[in-house]
Amino acid sequence: MAVTTTVAVRNARLDAITATWGASPKLRLYSGTAPASASAALSGNTLLAEVTPTPAAASNGSKDMLGGAKSTTGTAGASTGTNATFYRVYDSTGATCFEQGTVGPSGDLVVDNVNIAQNQTVNFNTWTKNEP
């Protein structure tokens, strides 16, 4: 028999994730090869964009991690644009990384365009977590 949990437990698990992040976490997009884990140091990666997500409360075992549509201005140094390949979530100081995942037109975090130029608007479209 497979293990199952109630919606209340699934919602609590999802809400605990963002509670651990604390107030005003930083969601950052980077270029290059992602480190092996969220605990590993960055290595020559360029910060392309940053936004502060405002996650919604979990409902039905699902959580909108962005809290609605978000956009920000790209900070890439190259005026021609650089491809975002992964994201990281940090605490409000930017010192502690909690999560790392893929970014693209599909994947863990969906953005409108992975090729980010300096001063370009970056639209964060979808970032949803689900508890089975």
mmCIF file of C-alpha atoms in Angstrom, residues 55-121:
data_model
loop_
_atom_site.group_PDB
_atom_site.id
_atom_site.type_symbol
_atom_site.label_atom_id
_atom_site.label_comp_id
_atom_site.label_asym_id
_atom_site.label_seq_id
_atom_site.Cartn_x
_atom_site.Cartn_y
_atom_site.Cartn_z
ATOM 1 C CA PRO A 55 4.310 32.939 -2.172
ATOM 2 C CA ALA A 56 0.605 32.349 -1.742
ATOM 3 C CA ALA A 57 -0.733 30.064 0.976
ATOM 4 C CA ALA A 58 -0.825 26.418 -0.048
ATOM 5 C CA SER A 59 -4.153 25.087 -1.231
ATOM 6 C CA ASN A 60 -5.141 21.573 -2.258
ATOM 7 C CA GLY A 61 -1.532 20.371 -1.982
ATOM 8 C CA SER A 62 -0.262 23.047 -4.372
ATOM 9 C CA LYS A 63 1.486 26.380 -3.834
ATOM 10 C CA ASP A 64 2.114 29.319 -6.164
ATOM 11 C CA MET A 65 5.667 30.207 -5.139
ATOM 12 C CA LEU A 66 5.617 33.556 -6.959
ATOM 13 C CA GLY A 67 2.351 34.776 -5.503
ATOM 14 C CA GLY A 68 1.184 36.084 -8.866
ATOM 15 C CA ALA A 69 2.811 37.620 -11.912
ATOM 16 C CA LYS A 70 6.264 39.076 -11.310
ATOM 17 C CA SER A 71 8.689 40.968 -13.438
ATOM 18 C CA THR A 72 12.063 42.550 -12.842
ATOM 19 C CA THR A 73 14.849 44.193 -14.787
ATOM 20 C CA GLY A 74 17.750 42.053 -15.977
ATOM 21 C CA THR A 75 21.129 42.746 -14.411
ATOM 22 C CA ALA A 76 23.251 40.851 -16.930
ATOM 23 C CA GLY A 77 26.539 42.520 -17.764
ATOM 24 C CA ALA A 78 26.372 41.600 -21.451
ATOM 25 C CA SER A 79 24.149 43.957 -23.440
ATOM 26 C CA THR A 80 23.445 41.171 -25.946
ATOM 27 C CA GLY A 81 21.953 38.879 -23.333
ATOM 28 C CA THR A 82 22.972 35.748 -21.527
ATOM 29 C CA ASN A 83 20.951 32.549 -21.094
ATOM 30 C CA ALA A 84 19.531 31.821 -17.666
ATOM 31 C CA THR A 85 20.024 28.142 -16.868
ATOM 32 C CA PHE A 86 19.122 27.800 -13.189
ATOM 33 C CA TYR A 87 17.649 29.612 -10.222
ATOM 34 C CA ARG A 88 18.443 29.795 -6.546
ATOM 35 C CA VAL A 89 16.397 30.937 -3.551
ATOM 36 C CA TYR A 90 18.241 32.798 -0.792
ATOM 37 C CA ASP A 91 17.280 34.352 2.511
ATOM 38 C CA SER A 92 16.741 38.122 2.622
ATOM 39 C CA THR A 93 20.469 38.758 3.132
ATOM 40 C CA GLY A 94 21.466 36.660 0.117
ATOM 41 C CA ALA A 95 23.825 34.635 2.315
ATOM 42 C CA THR A 96 21.942 31.343 2.750
ATOM 43 C CA CYS A 97 20.804 29.347 -0.282
ATOM 44 C CA PHE A 98 17.772 27.122 0.324
ATOM 45 C CA GLU A 99 16.881 25.791 -3.123
ATOM 46 C CA GLN A 100 18.167 25.434 -6.662
ATOM 47 C CA GLY A 101 16.340 24.354 -9.809
ATOM 48 C CA THR A 102 16.031 24.685 -13.570
ATOM 49 C CA VAL A 103 14.725 27.734 -15.397
ATOM 50 C CA GLY A 104 13.384 28.037 -18.911
ATOM 51 C CA PRO A 105 10.267 28.039 -21.046
ATOM 52 C CA SER A 106 9.443 24.821 -19.170
ATOM 53 C CA GLY A 107 10.929 23.269 -16.050
ATOM 54 C CA ASP A 108 10.890 24.135 -12.367
ATOM 55 C CA LEU A 109 10.630 27.912 -12.881
ATOM 56 C CA VAL A 110 9.103 29.217 -16.099
ATOM 57 C CA VAL A 111 10.183 32.600 -17.480
ATOM 58 C CA ASP A 112 9.113 34.271 -20.702
ATOM 59 C CA ASN A 113 12.629 34.442 -22.169
ATOM 60 C CA VAL A 114 15.843 32.844 -20.873
ATOM 61 C CA ASN A 115 18.044 35.175 -22.946
ATOM 62 C CA ILE A 116 18.382 38.086 -20.531
ATOM 63 C CA ALA A 117 20.068 41.347 -21.473
ATOM 64 C CA GLN A 118 20.979 44.158 -19.123
ATOM 65 C CA ASN A 119 17.932 46.355 -18.362
ATOM 66 C CA GLN A 120 15.574 43.916 -20.085
ATOM 67 C CA THR A 121 12.275 43.116 -18.346
#
